[in-house]
Short mmCIF file of C-alpha atoms and ligand atoms in Angstrom, two decimals:
data_model
loop_
_atom_site.label_atom_id
_atom_site.label_comp_id
_atom_site.label_asym_id
_atom_site.label_seq_id
_atom_site.Cartn_x
_atom_site.Cartn_y
_atom_site.Cartn_z
CA MET A 1 -12.99 14.08 17.70
CA LYS A 2 -10.73 11.06 17.72
CA ILE A 3 -10.45 8.41 15.05
CA LEU A 4 -8.46 5.22 15.56
CA VAL A 5 -6.93 3.65 12.44
CA LEU A 6 -5.96 -0.02 12.61
CA ASN A 7 -3.94 -2.19 10.26
CA SER A 8 -4.52 -5.63 11.69
CA GLY A 9 -2.13 -8.09 10.06
CA SER A 10 -1.43 -11.73 10.85
CA SER A 11 1.61 -11.07 13.07
CA SER A 12 1.33 -7.35 13.84
CA ILE A 13 -1.25 -4.65 14.48
CA LYS A 14 -0.31 -1.06 13.62
CA PHE A 15 -2.40 1.80 14.97
CA LYS A 16 -2.68 5.58 14.75
CA LEU A 17 -5.02 7.81 16.70
CA TYR A 18 -6.05 11.02 14.88
CA ARG A 19 -7.70 14.24 15.95
CA PHE A 20 -10.34 15.38 13.43
CA PRO A 21 -11.15 17.61 11.66
CA GLN A 22 -7.56 18.82 12.25
CA GLU A 23 -6.23 15.57 10.71
CA SER A 24 -3.38 15.54 13.26
CA VAL A 25 -1.79 12.40 14.74
CA ILE A 26 -2.15 12.11 18.52
CA VAL A 27 -0.27 8.86 18.93
CA SER A 28 0.88 5.89 16.87
CA GLY A 29 2.26 2.47 17.63
CA GLU A 30 2.31 -1.22 16.97
CA VAL A 31 2.00 -4.62 18.56
CA GLU A 32 4.46 -6.97 16.88
CA LYS A 33 5.16 -10.69 17.16
CA ILE A 34 1.51 -11.65 17.60
CA GLY A 35 1.30 -15.44 17.81
CA GLU A 36 4.88 -15.73 19.11
CA ASP A 37 5.86 -16.15 22.77
CA ASN A 38 6.72 -12.52 23.37
CA ALA A 39 4.53 -9.95 21.68
CA LEU A 40 5.73 -6.34 22.05
CA LEU A 41 3.73 -3.15 22.29
CA HIS A 42 5.40 0.06 21.07
CA ILE A 43 3.78 3.45 21.47
CA ASN A 44 5.28 6.62 19.99
CA LEU A 45 4.28 9.70 21.93
CA GLU A 46 5.50 13.17 21.06
CA ASN A 47 8.45 13.16 23.46
CA GLU A 48 8.58 9.58 24.59
CA SER A 49 8.37 6.06 23.28
CA ILE A 50 6.91 3.28 25.39
CA ASN A 51 7.75 -0.41 25.00
CA GLU A 52 5.91 -3.14 26.84
CA GLU A 53 6.26 -6.93 26.74
CA LEU A 54 2.87 -8.58 26.39
CA GLY A 55 3.82 -12.26 26.52
CA LYS A 56 2.05 -14.68 24.19
CA SER A 57 -0.72 -12.67 22.52
CA ASP A 58 -3.49 -13.16 20.01
CA HIS A 59 -5.40 -10.32 18.30
CA GLN A 60 -7.80 -10.03 21.25
CA LYS A 61 -4.98 -9.55 23.76
CA ALA A 62 -3.04 -7.21 21.49
CA LEU A 63 -6.00 -4.89 20.83
CA LYS A 64 -6.99 -4.92 24.47
CA ALA A 65 -3.39 -3.90 25.33
CA ILE A 66 -3.54 -1.03 22.81
CA THR A 67 -6.86 0.37 24.07
CA THR A 68 -5.85 -0.07 27.71
CA ALA A 69 -2.53 1.70 27.10
CA LEU A 70 -4.35 4.64 25.45
CA ILE A 71 -6.25 5.08 28.72
CA THR A 72 -3.46 4.37 31.25
CA LYS A 73 -1.07 6.70 29.41
CA ASP A 74 -3.71 9.46 29.62
CA ILE A 75 -4.10 9.73 25.86
CA ILE A 76 -7.85 9.23 26.23
CA LYS A 77 -9.97 9.22 29.42
CA ASN A 78 -12.19 6.36 28.37
CA ILE A 79 -12.88 4.26 25.32
CA ASP A 80 -15.97 6.28 24.31
CA GLU A 81 -13.68 9.16 23.43
CA ILE A 82 -12.90 7.26 20.22
CA SER A 83 -15.61 8.38 17.78
CA ALA A 84 -14.92 5.84 15.04
CA VAL A 85 -12.44 3.14 14.01
CA GLY A 86 -11.09 2.75 10.46
CA HIS A 87 -9.67 -0.62 9.39
CA ARG A 88 -7.38 -1.39 6.50
CA VAL A 89 -8.84 -4.40 4.66
CA VAL A 90 -6.74 -5.84 1.86
CA HIS A 91 -9.31 -7.49 -0.42
CA GLY A 92 -12.76 -6.14 -1.19
CA GLY A 93 -13.17 -8.19 -4.38
CA GLU A 94 -15.61 -6.65 -6.87
CA HIS A 95 -18.14 -5.82 -4.20
CA PHE A 96 -16.54 -2.74 -2.67
CA ARG A 97 -15.85 0.31 -4.83
CA ASP A 98 -15.36 2.58 -1.80
CA ALA A 99 -14.89 2.41 1.94
CA VAL A 100 -18.00 1.30 3.91
CA VAL A 101 -19.40 1.40 7.41
CA ILE A 102 -19.10 -2.17 8.72
CA ASP A 103 -22.24 -4.22 9.33
CA GLU A 104 -23.01 -7.96 9.24
CA GLU A 105 -23.19 -8.00 5.42
CA VAL A 106 -19.84 -6.24 5.07
CA LYS A 107 -18.21 -8.76 7.40
CA SER A 108 -19.61 -11.68 5.44
CA LYS A 109 -18.33 -10.15 2.15
CA ILE A 110 -14.85 -9.73 3.69
CA GLU A 111 -15.09 -13.38 4.69
CA GLU A 112 -16.10 -14.36 1.14
CA ASN A 113 -12.93 -12.71 -0.11
CA ILE A 114 -10.66 -14.79 2.13
CA ALA A 115 -10.16 -17.17 -0.79
CA LEU A 116 -8.70 -14.26 -2.78
CA ALA A 117 -6.48 -12.95 0.04
CA PRO A 118 -5.86 -15.87 2.41
CA LEU A 119 -2.82 -14.19 4.01
CA HIS A 120 -4.52 -10.87 4.80
CA ASN A 121 -8.33 -10.85 5.04
CA PRO A 122 -8.57 -13.29 8.00
CA ALA A 123 -6.40 -11.04 10.20
CA ASN A 124 -8.23 -7.90 9.01
CA LEU A 125 -11.54 -9.53 9.94
CA LYS A 126 -10.22 -10.62 13.34
CA GLY A 127 -9.30 -7.00 14.10
CA ILE A 128 -12.83 -5.87 13.20
CA LYS A 129 -14.53 -8.53 15.33
CA VAL A 130 -12.33 -7.95 18.38
CA MET A 131 -12.89 -4.18 18.22
CA GLU A 132 -16.64 -4.72 17.96
CA ASN A 133 -16.54 -6.28 21.42
CA LEU A 134 -14.10 -3.80 22.89
CA ILE A 135 -15.91 -0.67 21.72
CA LYS A 136 -19.59 -1.47 21.46
CA ASN A 137 -21.73 1.08 19.54
CA ILE A 138 -18.79 2.92 18.00
CA PRO A 139 -18.96 2.86 14.19
CA GLN A 140 -16.25 0.96 12.33
CA VAL A 141 -15.28 1.53 8.70
CA ALA A 142 -13.51 -0.83 6.29
CA VAL A 143 -11.16 0.79 3.76
CA PHE A 144 -10.12 -1.66 1.01
CA ASP A 145 -6.76 -1.78 -0.78
CA THR A 146 -8.61 -2.90 -3.90
CA ALA A 147 -11.48 -0.35 -3.93
CA PHE A 148 -9.68 2.50 -5.73
CA HIS A 149 -8.96 0.17 -8.67
CA GLN A 150 -12.60 -0.78 -9.24
CA THR A 151 -12.80 1.94 -11.91
CA ILE A 152 -10.42 -0.04 -14.16
CA GLU A 153 -12.22 -1.20 -17.33
CA PRO A 154 -12.68 -4.88 -18.28
CA LEU A 155 -10.17 -4.63 -21.13
CA ARG A 156 -7.51 -3.98 -18.49
CA TYR A 157 -8.68 -6.26 -15.71
CA ILE A 158 -9.64 -9.41 -17.63
CA TYR A 159 -6.82 -11.89 -18.24
CA ALA A 160 -6.73 -13.71 -21.57
CA LEU A 161 -7.81 -17.00 -19.97
CA PRO A 162 -10.92 -19.15 -20.44
CA LYS A 163 -13.71 -16.74 -19.53
CA ASP A 164 -15.27 -19.11 -16.98
CA LEU A 165 -12.29 -18.41 -14.76
CA TYR A 166 -13.51 -14.86 -14.39
CA THR A 167 -17.25 -15.55 -14.15
CA GLN A 168 -17.00 -18.60 -11.89
CA LYS A 169 -13.69 -18.27 -10.05
CA ARG A 170 -13.34 -14.47 -9.87
CA VAL A 171 -9.92 -14.57 -11.57
CA ARG A 172 -9.19 -10.98 -12.71
CA ARG A 173 -6.90 -8.06 -11.95
CA TYR A 174 -7.93 -6.37 -8.70
CA GLY A 175 -4.84 -4.28 -7.92
CA PHE A 176 -3.61 -3.30 -4.46
CA HIS A 177 -2.08 -0.32 -2.61
CA GLY A 178 -5.25 1.50 -3.74
CA THR A 179 -5.42 3.65 -0.60
CA SER A 180 -1.88 4.87 -1.29
CA HIS A 181 -2.44 5.50 -5.02
CA ASP A 182 -5.65 7.38 -4.19
CA TYR A 183 -3.83 9.57 -1.64
CA LEU A 184 -0.85 10.16 -3.95
CA SER A 185 -2.96 11.13 -6.97
CA LYS A 186 -5.07 13.59 -4.96
CA THR A 187 -2.03 15.11 -3.24
CA ALA A 188 -0.23 15.47 -6.58
CA ALA A 189 -3.29 17.12 -8.20
CA LYS A 190 -3.33 19.72 -5.41
CA MET A 191 0.40 20.34 -5.80
CA CYS A 192 0.01 20.74 -9.58
CA LYS A 193 -3.10 22.90 -9.08
CA ILE A 194 -5.09 20.78 -11.54
CA GLU A 195 -8.61 19.62 -10.69
CA ILE A 196 -8.49 15.93 -9.83
CA ASP A 197 -11.08 14.95 -12.46
CA LYS A 198 -8.86 16.44 -15.20
CA PHE A 199 -5.58 15.11 -13.82
CA ASN A 200 -3.54 12.28 -15.39
CA VAL A 201 -0.78 10.92 -13.19
CA ILE A 202 1.37 7.82 -12.85
CA THR A 203 1.94 6.98 -9.18
CA LEU A 204 4.81 4.74 -8.05
CA HIS A 205 4.43 3.12 -4.64
CA LEU A 206 7.90 1.62 -4.14
CA GLY A 207 8.19 -0.05 -0.75
CA ASN A 208 8.96 -3.67 0.06
CA GLY A 209 5.84 -4.35 -1.95
CA ALA A 210 5.81 -2.18 -5.06
CA SER A 211 3.14 -1.20 -7.54
CA ILE A 212 2.46 1.44 -10.14
CA CYS A 213 -0.86 2.98 -11.05
CA ALA A 214 -2.04 4.98 -14.05
CA VAL A 215 -4.64 7.45 -12.81
CA LYS A 216 -6.69 9.06 -15.60
CA ASN A 217 -9.02 11.96 -14.82
CA GLY A 218 -8.55 11.15 -11.14
CA LYS A 219 -9.60 7.50 -11.44
CA SER A 220 -7.53 4.33 -11.44
CA TYR A 221 -7.11 3.37 -15.10
CA ASP A 222 -4.57 0.55 -14.85
CA THR A 223 -2.27 -0.90 -12.22
CA SER A 224 0.59 -3.37 -12.08
CA MET A 225 -0.52 -5.69 -9.27
CA GLY A 226 -3.03 -8.26 -10.42
CA MET A 227 -5.28 -10.87 -8.90
CA THR A 228 -2.65 -10.99 -6.14
CA PRO A 229 0.15 -8.59 -5.15
CA LEU A 230 2.67 -10.84 -6.94
CA GLU A 231 2.23 -9.39 -10.44
CA GLY A 232 4.01 -6.37 -11.84
CA LEU A 233 7.13 -4.62 -10.61
CA VAL A 234 10.22 -6.29 -9.16
CA MET A 235 9.77 -6.01 -5.38
CA GLY A 236 11.83 -6.57 -2.22
CA SER A 237 11.30 -10.33 -2.28
CA ARG A 238 8.55 -10.84 -4.92
CA SER A 239 9.36 -11.58 -8.54
CA GLY A 240 6.68 -9.46 -10.18
CA ASP A 241 5.98 -10.44 -13.83
CA ILE A 242 7.47 -13.73 -15.00
CA ASP A 243 6.63 -16.23 -17.72
CA PRO A 244 3.93 -18.44 -16.10
CA ALA A 245 5.42 -21.48 -17.85
CA ILE A 246 8.44 -21.23 -15.51
CA ILE A 247 6.15 -22.59 -12.78
CA PHE A 248 5.25 -25.72 -14.75
CA TYR A 249 8.86 -26.26 -15.72
CA LEU A 250 9.88 -26.10 -12.03
CA MET A 251 7.07 -28.50 -11.09
CA ARG A 252 8.38 -31.01 -13.61
CA GLU A 253 11.80 -30.48 -12.05
CA GLY A 254 10.41 -31.59 -8.66
CA TYR A 255 9.41 -28.33 -6.94
CA SER A 256 6.04 -28.40 -5.16
CA ALA A 257 3.38 -25.70 -5.69
CA GLU A 258 4.03 -24.51 -2.11
CA ASP A 259 7.81 -24.28 -2.72
CA ILE A 260 7.23 -22.18 -5.83
CA GLU A 261 4.65 -19.92 -4.22
CA SER A 262 6.97 -19.25 -1.30
CA MET A 263 9.94 -18.73 -3.62
CA LEU A 264 8.09 -16.21 -5.82
CA ASN A 265 6.83 -14.25 -2.80
CA LYS A 266 9.70 -14.48 -0.33
CA LYS A 267 12.92 -15.40 -2.11
CA SER A 268 12.71 -13.56 -5.40
CA GLY A 269 12.77 -9.90 -6.48
CA LEU A 270 15.76 -7.87 -5.26
CA LYS A 271 16.48 -10.46 -2.57
CA GLY A 272 16.59 -13.30 -5.08
CA LEU A 273 18.82 -11.33 -7.42
CA CYS A 274 21.45 -10.09 -4.94
CA SER A 275 20.56 -11.51 -1.48
CA HIS A 276 19.45 -8.07 -0.21
CA ASN A 277 15.99 -6.54 -0.28
CA ASP A 278 16.83 -3.19 1.31
CA MET A 279 17.60 -0.57 -1.33
CA ARG A 280 20.02 1.21 1.05
CA GLU A 281 22.17 -1.91 1.26
CA ILE A 282 21.95 -2.44 -2.49
CA GLU A 283 23.11 1.13 -3.12
CA GLU A 284 26.08 0.62 -0.78
CA LEU A 285 27.01 -2.66 -2.47
CA ILE A 286 26.86 -1.01 -5.88
CA SER A 287 29.28 1.70 -4.75
CA SER A 288 31.69 -1.01 -3.64
CA GLY A 289 31.49 -2.61 -7.09
CA ASP A 290 29.09 -5.51 -6.44
CA LYS A 291 27.87 -6.76 -9.83
CA ASP A 292 24.82 -8.69 -8.56
CA ALA A 293 23.55 -5.62 -6.71
CA LYS A 294 24.03 -3.47 -9.84
CA LEU A 295 22.12 -5.96 -11.98
CA ALA A 296 19.30 -6.16 -9.39
CA PHE A 297 19.06 -2.35 -9.33
CA ASP A 298 19.00 -2.16 -13.13
CA ILE A 299 16.30 -4.85 -13.44
CA PHE A 300 14.22 -3.05 -10.77
CA VAL A 301 14.49 0.27 -12.65
CA ASP A 302 13.94 -1.28 -16.07
CA ARG A 303 10.63 -2.85 -15.02
CA ILE A 304 9.39 0.50 -13.69
CA VAL A 305 10.37 2.26 -16.92
CA LYS A 306 8.60 -0.40 -19.01
CA TYR A 307 5.35 0.17 -17.10
CA ILE A 308 5.60 3.96 -17.24
CA GLY A 309 6.16 3.83 -21.01
CA ALA A 310 3.16 1.55 -21.51
CA TYR A 311 0.89 3.66 -19.28
CA ALA A 312 2.01 6.93 -20.87
CA VAL A 313 1.00 5.65 -24.31
CA SER A 314 -2.19 4.08 -23.02
CA MET A 315 -3.32 7.30 -21.25
CA SER A 316 -2.20 9.61 -24.13
CA ARG A 317 -1.29 12.43 -21.73
CA VAL A 318 0.60 12.37 -18.43
CA ASP A 319 0.71 15.48 -16.23
CA ALA A 320 2.88 14.07 -13.45
CA ILE A 321 4.84 11.07 -12.21
CA VAL A 322 4.94 10.51 -8.45
CA PHE A 323 7.67 8.68 -6.50
CA SER A 324 6.58 7.28 -3.16
CA GLY A 325 6.97 4.39 -0.68
CA GLY A 326 10.22 3.86 1.27
CA ILE A 327 12.29 3.61 -1.93
CA GLY A 328 10.48 6.28 -3.97
CA GLU A 329 10.59 8.77 -1.08
CA ASN A 330 14.22 8.17 -0.09
CA SER A 331 16.30 6.73 -2.91
CA ILE A 332 17.93 9.52 -4.87
CA SER A 333 19.55 7.00 -7.21
CA VAL A 334 16.30 5.15 -8.08
CA ARG A 335 14.49 8.44 -8.87
CA LYS A 336 17.45 9.57 -10.96
CA ALA A 337 17.84 6.28 -12.85
CA VAL A 338 14.11 6.03 -13.63
CA SER A 339 13.81 9.68 -14.68
CA ASP A 340 16.89 9.53 -16.92
CA ARG A 341 15.34 6.62 -18.80
CA LEU A 342 12.18 8.68 -19.43
CA LYS A 343 13.87 11.22 -21.72
CA PRO A 344 11.84 9.98 -24.74
CA LEU A 345 8.75 11.29 -22.89
CA GLY A 346 10.37 14.71 -22.48
CA VAL A 347 11.07 14.11 -18.79
CA THR A 348 14.08 15.77 -17.16
CA ILE A 349 14.97 15.64 -13.50
CA ASP A 350 16.57 18.53 -11.57
CA ASP A 351 19.55 16.90 -9.85
CA THR A 352 19.73 19.52 -7.09
CA LEU A 353 16.06 19.21 -6.21
CA ASN A 354 16.35 15.42 -6.34
CA LEU A 355 19.23 15.51 -3.83
CA CYS A 356 17.19 17.43 -1.28
CA ASP A 357 16.59 14.98 1.54
CA ASP A 358 14.12 16.91 3.70
CA LYS A 359 10.84 15.13 4.34
CA ASN A 360 8.62 17.58 2.44
CA ASN A 361 6.61 16.67 -0.61
CA ARG A 362 8.34 18.39 -3.51
CA PHE A 363 8.70 18.78 -7.28
CA ILE A 364 11.99 17.38 -8.56
CA HIS A 365 11.76 18.03 -12.33
CA SER A 366 13.70 20.68 -14.23
CA LYS A 367 11.95 23.66 -15.83
CA SER A 368 12.13 22.14 -19.31
CA SER A 369 10.48 18.84 -18.28
CA LYS A 370 7.21 18.09 -20.11
CA ILE A 371 5.96 16.02 -17.17
CA SER A 372 6.13 17.05 -13.49
CA LEU A 373 8.15 14.72 -11.26
CA ILE A 374 7.03 14.75 -7.64
CA ARG A 375 8.27 13.09 -4.49
CA ILE A 376 5.40 12.52 -2.04
CA LYS A 377 5.41 10.79 1.31
CA THR A 378 2.47 8.44 1.15
CA ASP A 379 0.03 8.33 4.06
CA GLU A 380 -2.36 5.40 3.85
CA GLU A 381 -3.41 5.79 7.50
CA LEU A 382 -4.47 9.41 6.99
CA GLN A 383 -6.46 8.37 3.92
CA ILE A 384 -8.18 5.65 6.00
CA ALA A 385 -8.89 8.20 8.77
CA LYS A 386 -10.35 10.65 6.22
CA SER A 387 -12.64 7.97 4.74
CA THR A 388 -13.72 6.98 8.26
CA TYR A 389 -14.48 10.59 9.14
CA ARG A 390 -16.39 11.14 5.86
CA LEU A 391 -18.57 8.05 6.34
CA THR A 392 -19.30 8.42 10.04
CA ILE A 393 -18.84 11.71 11.85
CA SER A 394 -19.10 14.28 9.07
CA ASN A 395 -22.26 12.49 7.85
CA GLN A 396 -23.97 13.07 11.17
CA SER A 397 -23.16 16.77 11.52
P1 ADP B 401 6.66 -1.46 3.25
O1 ADP B 401 6.26 -1.90 1.90
O2 ADP B 401 7.12 -2.58 4.13
O3 ADP B 401 5.70 -0.49 3.92
P2 ADP B 401 8.36 0.87 3.01
O4 ADP B 401 7.45 1.68 2.14
O5 ADP B 401 8.60 1.34 4.39
O6 ADP B 401 7.99 -0.66 3.01
O7 ADP B 401 9.76 0.78 2.24
C1 ADP B 401 10.80 0.02 2.78
C2 ADP B 401 11.98 0.08 1.85
O8 ADP B 401 12.34 1.45 1.59
C3 ADP B 401 13.23 -0.50 2.48
O9 ADP B 401 13.30 -1.88 2.28
C4 ADP B 401 14.32 0.19 1.73
O10 ADP B 401 14.60 -0.58 0.57
C5 ADP B 401 13.70 1.49 1.26
N1 ADP B 401 14.34 2.65 1.90
C6 ADP B 401 14.05 3.21 3.08
N2 ADP B 401 14.88 4.26 3.33
C7 ADP B 401 15.73 4.35 2.27
C8 ADP B 401 16.80 5.22 1.91
N3 ADP B 401 17.19 6.22 2.70
N4 ADP B 401 17.40 4.99 0.73
C9 ADP B 401 17.02 3.99 -0.09
N5 ADP B 401 16.02 3.14 0.19
C10 ADP B 401 15.38 3.31 1.35
#
């Protein structure tokens, strides 16, 4: 059986076709530059990669190009070979605590949440609606970035603001990267051979966007991203936590709300601190003595350590800490710097294991460490495919 996973963003659509129940990837690819004059389709086959210029494309044209290419490249014979489609949807608000099969009500709830995720939900919804027309009668599933965090208790998701803001304006912590934190916590539990409902883990998703999650007894207990993905850790170009009064000070200094929003999302974080948002470049600059890069690295690490310390105390017991995302999976120096700062928790890293740059998930702590340190390659698409399979095909058999 084949399951298509789609991540329909505003300017790109990523896709992966899976074979189930084997959970193997048949093909993956992307249409990029949607909305620009020259959209590009890339398909990665086992021994070949295909690139095709699509011209000016909207979501309709891009998805049609993907499904047509699957047929013309002999990956599937016809569209009905796809048994179900799983969509990444960024914001499920308070309504969705799990993935769901998409119907009219689900679509209208995703639409209701556009106010909370204006940059993401409209493109996610477009992908759903276009696929509905392209593959009539094939079930579609929405998997929400926020759903995993719906187990967080009010004392951790309510901000200390006038309470009407929560009840009337839905201002609260929602958290994001939930599909990744869910996958990482379950994978880590298996590696540690501890049942998930007895497992306490802190998962670090460190990509361009970065967040950290405390998972207690297998459920999200607290997380660093908030009402939007701007809160929390220092990210590639997002500030993470700052004093909110900085915004009002800047407004009095003549900055507009739009300027500040764009600055906090696109010109801050690592990029704001040292003009680079790629950790590889920052590491190179540090080795050539660049002081701004060193300070950016230290601030990035310090924020992570602060959150781990707070979560460790809040959860009472931590079995494992997981490093993931492009930085967590690949940066030896970030894993080392974070772990070295965690000595008060009894954490010690094994430098040889940490150096190992194969792609396997692996433990990287030393024998004496009180908490397991694990490097795991996150796989949000597989998690979406699994949820899609669980809610559609495996339900029918
Ligand atoms: P996204 O959030 O866009 O999905 P990724 O999870 O792919 O991002 O992470 C991208 C980041 O991972 C890059 O910006 C880079 O900082 C970091 N990265 C990737 N490879 C390495 C590496 N070998 N060493 C250090 N950092 C890396």
